[in-house]
Amino acid sequence: MMCQSEARRGPELRAAKWLHFPQLALRRRLGQLSCMSRPALKLRSWPLTVLYYLLPFGALRPLSRVGWRPVSRVALYKSVPTRLLSRAWGRLNQVELPHWLRRPVYSLYIWTFGVNMKEAAVEDLHHYRNLSEFFRRKLKPQARPVCGLHSVISPSDGRILNFGQVKNCEVEQVKGVTYSLESFLGPRTCTEDLPFSPATSCDSFKNQLVTREGNELYHCVIYLAPGDYHCFHSPTDWTVSHRRHFPGSLMSVNPGMARWIKELFCHNERVVLTGDWKHGFFSLTAVGATNVGSIRIYFDRDLHTNSPRHSKGSYNDFSFVTHTNREGVPMRKGEHLGEFNLGSTIVLIFEAPKDFNFQLKTGQKIRFGEALGSL
């Protein structure tokens, strides 16, 4: 009986032994990988991670038995060279299209993203020499009447992702996903010519922004889709005193990605304009995105975005308050302020009395000039 059972178990033992050797080899190999430098390890594990997510479920499960773990989808996406791709896309957009090719190329884009060319100042597609000119097309003056009854209007076309009061120094990029107000706007510095006085270290960042007693801090997030009008305007009468530029990633900012990546707006390149309006602090932030490395502010010729080299987490400050100009740059409601190269996000953060009311619904479409809220 013993001999027969051992005879039956013989093939199983040999199979187990045969399977054991690859596992030992894989463990040794993974041990060698663990001794590598972090960039080298990331480079070597990246192809396996891609295969892990592309192949049918469980195809690479044996690797997990020997200690290998795939890079998360978020980390994998962050490793994509979006800045390089955006610069390449920007170069492609500048290429002049042959006259005969313009109509089919632009017509495909119009059909894909639902662009309304009847609102464009120039409807003739042959007028636009390249994709960049087409993206930055101007509108007819009567296409976007500016609402004069409300104190704050939409600075651009887009979709409302979120709005409301800022609570616990955090802002919602989409419902349920927040980011730090200080990480987004950057820390206070003594050199900033902002409209609020320095605060003690025990005060929260939110309290440093609120300049008047009884006021609250509000926010509104507007997502610009690729088919939307790409210019943005002043949302109210205010004075811009300071600009802060954060070089960073250029990840997609569509609502699905915003739900997926926490503090997405804090990772991406952005330009923060701060100043004051009749109720105190006011800021407008233009957030870059994939293929939207170019953020232009019309009155700021020194601003250059999506540069080839930058330090992670760094920022550049520029003051519009000088010895000859003590106030900054005055902006009228509806005045042209800047433009994106494709589509992106505008974030408004401002101080207002407690009876300020938004005239909005989350997810609604909005056009430049329409009311955001008023007292």
Coordinates of C-alpha atoms in Angstrom, one line a residue:
M1 CA 0.0 0.0 0.0
M2 CA 2.8 2.5 0.9
C3 CA 4.6 1.7 -2.3
Q4 CA 1.5 2.3 -4.4
S5 CA 0.6 5.6 -2.7
E6 CA 4.2 6.8 -3.0
A7 CA 4.1 5.7 -6.7
R8 CA 1.0 7.7 -7.2
R9 CA 2.4 10.8 -5.4
G10 CA 5.6 10.6 -7.4
P11 CA 4.4 12.6 -10.4
E12 CA 2.8 15.2 -8.1
L13 CA 6.0 15.7 -6.2
R14 CA 8.0 16.0 -9.4
A15 CA 5.4 18.6 -10.7
A16 CA 5.6 20.5 -7.4
K17 CA 9.4 20.4 -7.5
W18 CA 9.3 21.6 -11.2
L19 CA 7.1 24.5 -10.3
H20 CA 9.2 25.3 -7.2
F21 CA 12.3 26.1 -9.2
P22 CA 10.7 29.0 -11.3
Q23 CA 9.4 30.5 -8.1
L24 CA 12.8 30.4 -6.5
A25 CA 14.3 32.0 -9.6
L26 CA 11.6 34.6 -9.6
R27 CA 12.2 35.3 -5.9
R28 CA 15.9 35.7 -6.6
R29 CA 15.2 38.0 -9.5
L30 CA 12.8 40.1 -7.4
G31 CA 15.4 40.3 -4.7
Q32 CA 17.9 41.7 -7.3
L33 CA 15.2 44.2 -8.4
S34 CA 14.7 45.3 -4.8
C35 CA 18.4 46.3 -4.6
M36 CA 18.1 48.5 -7.6
S37 CA 17.8 52.3 -7.4
R38 CA 14.3 53.6 -7.4
P39 CA 14.3 55.0 -11.0
A40 CA 15.8 51.8 -12.4
L41 CA 13.3 49.7 -10.5
K42 CA 10.4 51.8 -11.8
L43 CA 11.7 51.4 -15.3
R44 CA 12.1 47.6 -15.1
S45 CA 8.7 47.0 -13.4
W46 CA 6.8 49.3 -15.7
P47 CA 6.4 46.8 -18.7
L48 CA 5.1 44.1 -16.3
T49 CA 2.6 46.5 -14.9
V50 CA 1.3 47.5 -18.3
L51 CA 0.9 43.8 -19.2
Y52 CA -0.8 43.2 -15.8
Y53 CA -3.6 45.7 -16.7
L54 CA -3.8 44.8 -20.4
L55 CA -3.8 41.0 -20.3
P56 CA -6.9 39.0 -19.3
F57 CA -7.6 38.8 -15.6
G58 CA -5.3 36.5 -13.7
A59 CA -2.8 36.0 -16.5
L60 CA 0.1 37.4 -14.3
R61 CA -1.3 36.1 -11.0
P62 CA 1.6 33.7 -10.5
L63 CA 3.9 36.7 -10.1
S64 CA 1.9 37.9 -7.1
R65 CA 2.7 34.6 -5.4
V66 CA 6.4 35.4 -5.4
G67 CA 6.1 38.9 -4.0
W68 CA 5.6 41.1 -7.1
R69 CA 3.0 43.8 -6.9
P70 CA 1.9 46.0 -9.9
V71 CA 2.3 49.7 -9.8
S72 CA -1.1 51.3 -9.1
R73 CA -3.0 52.7 -12.1
V74 CA -2.6 56.2 -10.7
A75 CA 1.1 55.8 -10.4
L76 CA 1.3 54.3 -13.8
Y77 CA -0.6 57.2 -15.3
K78 CA 1.5 59.8 -13.4
S79 CA 4.6 58.2 -15.0
V80 CA 3.4 59.1 -18.5
P81 CA 5.5 62.0 -19.9
T82 CA 2.4 64.3 -20.3
R83 CA 4.5 67.5 -20.4
L84 CA 6.6 66.2 -23.3
L85 CA 3.5 65.0 -25.1
S86 CA 1.8 68.4 -24.5
R87 CA 4.8 70.2 -26.0
A88 CA 4.8 67.9 -29.0
W89 CA 1.1 68.5 -29.4
G90 CA 1.7 72.2 -29.2
R91 CA 4.3 72.0 -32.0
L92 CA 1.9 70.0 -34.1
N93 CA -0.8 72.6 -33.6
Q94 CA 1.4 75.3 -35.0
V95 CA 2.0 73.5 -38.3
E96 CA 0.2 75.3 -41.1
L97 CA -2.4 73.0 -42.8
P98 CA -2.7 73.0 -46.6
H99 CA -5.7 74.9 -47.7
W100 CA -7.5 71.8 -49.1
L101 CA -7.0 69.9 -45.8
R102 CA -8.4 72.5 -43.4
R103 CA -12.1 71.9 -43.9
P104 CA -12.0 68.1 -43.5
V105 CA -9.7 68.3 -40.4
Y106 CA -11.8 71.0 -38.7
S107 CA -15.1 69.4 -39.7
L108 CA -14.0 66.2 -38.0
Y109 CA -13.2 68.1 -34.8
I110 CA -16.5 70.0 -34.9
W111 CA -18.4 66.8 -35.3
T112 CA -16.5 65.0 -32.6
F113 CA -16.8 67.7 -29.9
G114 CA -20.0 69.4 -31.0
V115 CA -18.5 72.8 -31.7
N116 CA -21.0 75.6 -32.7
M117 CA -19.2 77.5 -35.5
K118 CA -22.2 79.9 -35.9
E119 CA -21.0 81.7 -32.8
A120 CA -17.4 82.1 -34.2
A121 CA -16.4 85.6 -35.3
V122 CA -15.1 83.9 -38.5
E123 CA -17.1 80.9 -39.7
D124 CA -15.1 80.1 -42.7
L125 CA -12.9 77.1 -41.8
H126 CA -10.3 78.0 -44.4
H127 CA -9.5 81.1 -42.5
Y128 CA -7.7 79.2 -39.7
R129 CA -4.2 78.3 -40.8
N130 CA -3.5 75.7 -38.1
L131 CA -5.2 73.9 -35.2
S132 CA -4.0 76.4 -32.7
E133 CA -5.8 79.3 -34.4
F134 CA -8.9 77.2 -34.6
F135 CA -8.8 76.3 -30.9
R136 CA -8.4 80.0 -30.0
R137 CA -11.1 81.3 -32.3
K138 CA -12.9 84.4 -31.2
L139 CA -16.7 84.7 -30.8
K140 CA -19.1 87.2 -32.3
P141 CA -19.7 90.1 -29.8
Q142 CA -23.4 89.3 -29.4
A143 CA -22.8 85.6 -28.9
R144 CA -22.1 86.0 -25.1
P145 CA -23.9 88.9 -23.5
V146 CA -22.5 89.7 -20.1
C147 CA -25.0 89.6 -17.2
G148 CA -25.0 93.0 -15.5
L149 CA -27.4 92.1 -12.6
H150 CA -25.1 89.7 -10.8
S151 CA -21.8 90.5 -9.1
V152 CA -20.0 87.3 -10.4
I153 CA -20.3 85.8 -13.8
S154 CA -18.9 82.7 -15.4
P155 CA -15.4 83.5 -16.8
S156 CA -15.7 80.9 -19.5
D157 CA -17.8 78.3 -21.2
G158 CA -17.8 74.9 -19.5
R159 CA -19.5 72.6 -16.9
I160 CA -19.8 73.3 -13.2
L161 CA -18.0 70.6 -11.3
N162 CA -18.4 72.0 -7.8
F163 CA -19.2 75.2 -5.9
G164 CA -20.0 76.4 -2.4
Q165 CA -18.2 77.5 0.8
V166 CA -14.7 76.5 1.6
K167 CA -14.7 74.3 4.7
N168 CA -11.8 73.0 6.8
C169 CA -9.3 74.6 4.4
E170 CA -10.2 72.1 1.7
V171 CA -11.9 72.5 -1.7
E172 CA -13.8 69.8 -3.6
Q173 CA -12.5 69.2 -7.2
V174 CA -15.5 66.9 -7.7
K175 CA -18.1 65.7 -5.2
G176 CA -16.4 63.7 -2.4
V177 CA -12.8 64.4 -3.6
T178 CA -11.0 67.3 -2.0
Y179 CA -7.7 69.1 -2.1
S180 CA -5.8 71.4 0.3
L181 CA -6.5 75.1 -0.2
E182 CA -2.9 75.9 0.8
S183 CA -1.4 73.3 -1.5
F184 CA -3.4 74.7 -4.4
L185 CA -2.7 78.4 -3.9
G186 CA 0.7 78.0 -2.3
P187 CA 2.0 79.3 1.1
R188 CA 1.9 82.9 2.1
T189 CA 5.2 84.7 1.8
C190 CA 6.3 88.1 3.1
T191 CA 7.0 89.4 -0.4
E192 CA 3.5 88.9 -1.7
D193 CA 1.6 92.1 -2.4
L194 CA -1.8 90.5 -1.6
P195 CA -4.8 92.4 -0.3
F196 CA -4.6 90.8 3.2
S197 CA -2.4 91.5 6.1
P198 CA 0.1 89.0 7.6
A199 CA -1.5 86.6 10.1
T200 CA 0.0 84.9 13.1
S201 CA 1.2 81.3 12.9
C202 CA -1.8 80.1 14.9
D203 CA -4.3 81.3 12.3
S204 CA -5.4 78.9 9.6
F205 CA -4.7 79.5 6.0
K206 CA -8.4 80.2 5.4
N207 CA -8.5 82.9 8.0
Q208 CA -5.5 84.6 6.4
L209 CA -7.5 85.0 3.1
V210 CA -10.6 86.4 4.7
T211 CA -10.0 90.1 5.3
R212 CA -13.4 91.3 6.6
E213 CA -15.3 90.2 9.6
G214 CA -18.5 88.3 8.8
N215 CA -17.3 87.2 5.4
E216 CA -16.8 83.6 4.2
L217 CA -14.6 82.0 1.5
Y218 CA -16.3 80.5 -1.5
H219 CA -15.1 78.5 -4.5
C220 CA -16.4 77.5 -7.9
V221 CA -14.8 74.9 -10.3
I222 CA -15.5 75.1 -14.1
Y223 CA -14.4 72.4 -16.5
L224 CA -13.7 73.4 -20.1
A225 CA -14.2 70.5 -22.6
P226 CA -12.2 70.4 -25.8
G227 CA -15.2 71.7 -27.8
D228 CA -15.8 74.7 -25.6
Y229 CA -14.8 78.3 -26.2
H230 CA -11.1 78.4 -25.0
C231 CA -10.7 82.0 -23.9
F232 CA -11.5 83.1 -20.4
H233 CA -12.6 86.5 -19.1
S234 CA -12.7 88.5 -15.9
P235 CA -15.6 87.2 -13.7
T236 CA -16.1 90.5 -11.9
D237 CA -14.7 94.0 -11.4
W238 CA -11.4 93.4 -9.5
T239 CA -7.7 94.3 -9.4
V240 CA -5.0 91.6 -10.0
S241 CA -2.0 92.3 -7.8
H242 CA 0.0 89.0 -7.9
R243 CA 0.7 86.0 -10.1
R244 CA 2.0 82.7 -8.9
H245 CA 3.0 80.0 -11.5
F246 CA 3.3 76.4 -10.5
P247 CA 5.1 74.3 -13.0
G248 CA 3.8 70.7 -12.7
S249 CA 2.3 67.7 -14.4
L250 CA -0.2 68.0 -17.2
M251 CA -2.6 65.2 -16.5
S252 CA -6.2 65.2 -17.8
V253 CA -8.6 67.2 -15.7
N254 CA -11.9 65.6 -17.1
P255 CA -14.4 64.8 -14.3
G256 CA -13.6 61.1 -14.4
M257 CA -9.9 61.7 -13.9
A258 CA -10.7 64.2 -11.1
R259 CA -12.6 61.5 -9.2
W260 CA -9.7 59.1 -9.7
I261 CA -6.7 61.2 -8.7
K262 CA -6.7 63.0 -5.3
E263 CA -5.5 66.6 -5.4
L264 CA -5.2 66.4 -9.2
F265 CA -5.4 70.2 -9.4
C266 CA -2.5 70.5 -7.0
H267 CA -0.3 68.2 -9.2
N268 CA -1.0 70.0 -12.5
E269 CA 0.6 73.1 -13.8
R270 CA -1.4 76.2 -13.0
V271 CA -1.4 80.0 -12.9
V272 CA -2.9 81.6 -9.8
L273 CA -4.0 85.2 -10.1
T274 CA -4.8 86.9 -6.8
G275 CA -6.1 90.3 -5.9
D276 CA -9.2 92.0 -4.4
W277 CA -12.7 93.0 -5.3
K278 CA -15.3 95.1 -3.4
H279 CA -15.8 92.4 -0.8
G280 CA -12.1 91.4 -0.2
F281 CA -9.9 88.6 -1.5
F282 CA -10.4 87.3 -5.0
S283 CA -8.5 84.7 -7.1
L284 CA -8.8 83.0 -10.4
T285 CA -6.6 80.0 -11.2
A286 CA -6.1 78.6 -14.7
V287 CA -5.3 74.8 -14.4
G288 CA -3.3 73.2 -17.2
A289 CA -4.1 69.7 -18.6
T290 CA -2.8 67.2 -21.1
N291 CA -2.2 68.9 -24.4
V292 CA -2.9 72.2 -22.6
G293 CA 0.6 73.2 -21.6
S294 CA 0.0 76.7 -23.0
I295 CA -1.7 79.0 -20.6
R296 CA -1.7 82.6 -21.7
I297 CA -2.5 85.7 -19.6
Y298 CA -2.9 88.7 -22.0
F299 CA -1.4 91.3 -19.7
D300 CA 1.5 89.1 -18.4
R301 CA 4.2 88.9 -21.1
D302 CA 6.7 87.3 -18.6
L303 CA 4.6 84.2 -18.1
H304 CA 6.0 81.1 -19.9
T305 CA 4.2 77.7 -19.2
N306 CA 5.2 74.1 -19.9
S307 CA 8.9 74.8 -19.9
P308 CA 11.2 71.7 -20.6
R309 CA 12.8 72.0 -17.2
H310 CA 11.2 72.7 -13.8
S311 CA 11.7 71.7 -10.2
K312 CA 8.9 69.6 -8.7
G313 CA 6.9 71.5 -6.1
S314 CA 8.5 74.9 -7.1
Y315 CA 6.6 78.0 -8.0
N316 CA 7.4 81.5 -9.4
D317 CA 6.0 84.7 -8.0
F318 CA 5.4 87.9 -9.9
S319 CA 3.9 91.1 -8.5
F320 CA 2.0 93.6 -10.6
V321 CA 2.3 96.2 -7.9
T322 CA 5.3 98.4 -8.6
H323 CA 6.5 101.9 -7.5
T324 CA 4.8 103.3 -10.6
N325 CA 1.7 101.2 -10.2
R326 CA 0.5 100.9 -6.6
E327 CA -2.8 99.2 -7.4
G328 CA -2.0 96.4 -9.8
V329 CA -4.0 95.5 -13.0
P330 CA -7.6 96.6 -12.9
M331 CA -10.0 94.2 -14.7
R332 CA -13.6 94.9 -15.7
K333 CA -16.3 92.3 -15.6
G334 CA -16.3 90.4 -19.0
E335 CA -12.9 91.8 -20.1
H336 CA -10.6 89.4 -21.9
L337 CA -8.2 87.8 -19.5
G338 CA -6.4 84.8 -21.1
E339 CA -6.8 81.6 -23.1
F340 CA -6.0 77.9 -23.1
N341 CA -4.7 75.9 -26.0
L342 CA -7.4 73.2 -25.8
G343 CA -9.6 72.7 -22.7
S344 CA -9.0 72.8 -19.0
T345 CA -10.3 74.1 -15.7
I346 CA -10.9 77.5 -14.1
V347 CA -11.1 77.6 -10.3
L348 CA -12.5 80.7 -8.5
I349 CA -11.8 81.2 -4.8
F350 CA -13.1 84.5 -3.3
E351 CA -14.3 86.2 -0.2
A352 CA -17.9 87.4 0.1
P353 CA -20.5 88.2 2.7
K354 CA -22.4 85.3 4.2
D355 CA -25.5 86.1 2.2
F356 CA -23.8 85.4 -1.1
N357 CA -25.8 82.9 -3.1
F358 CA -24.7 80.8 -6.1
Q359 CA -27.3 80.5 -9.0
L360 CA -25.9 77.1 -10.0
K361 CA -26.4 73.3 -10.1
T362 CA -23.6 70.8 -10.0
G363 CA -23.0 69.4 -13.5
Q364 CA -24.9 72.1 -15.4
K365 CA -23.5 73.6 -18.6
I366 CA -22.7 77.3 -18.4
R367 CA -21.5 79.9 -20.9
F368 CA -19.2 82.9 -20.4
G369 CA -21.2 85.9 -19.2
E370 CA -23.9 83.9 -17.4
A371 CA -24.5 84.5 -13.7
L372 CA -22.6 82.4 -11.1
G373 CA -24.0 84.2 -8.0
S374 CA -24.7 87.4 -6.3
L375 CA -25.7 89.0 -2.9

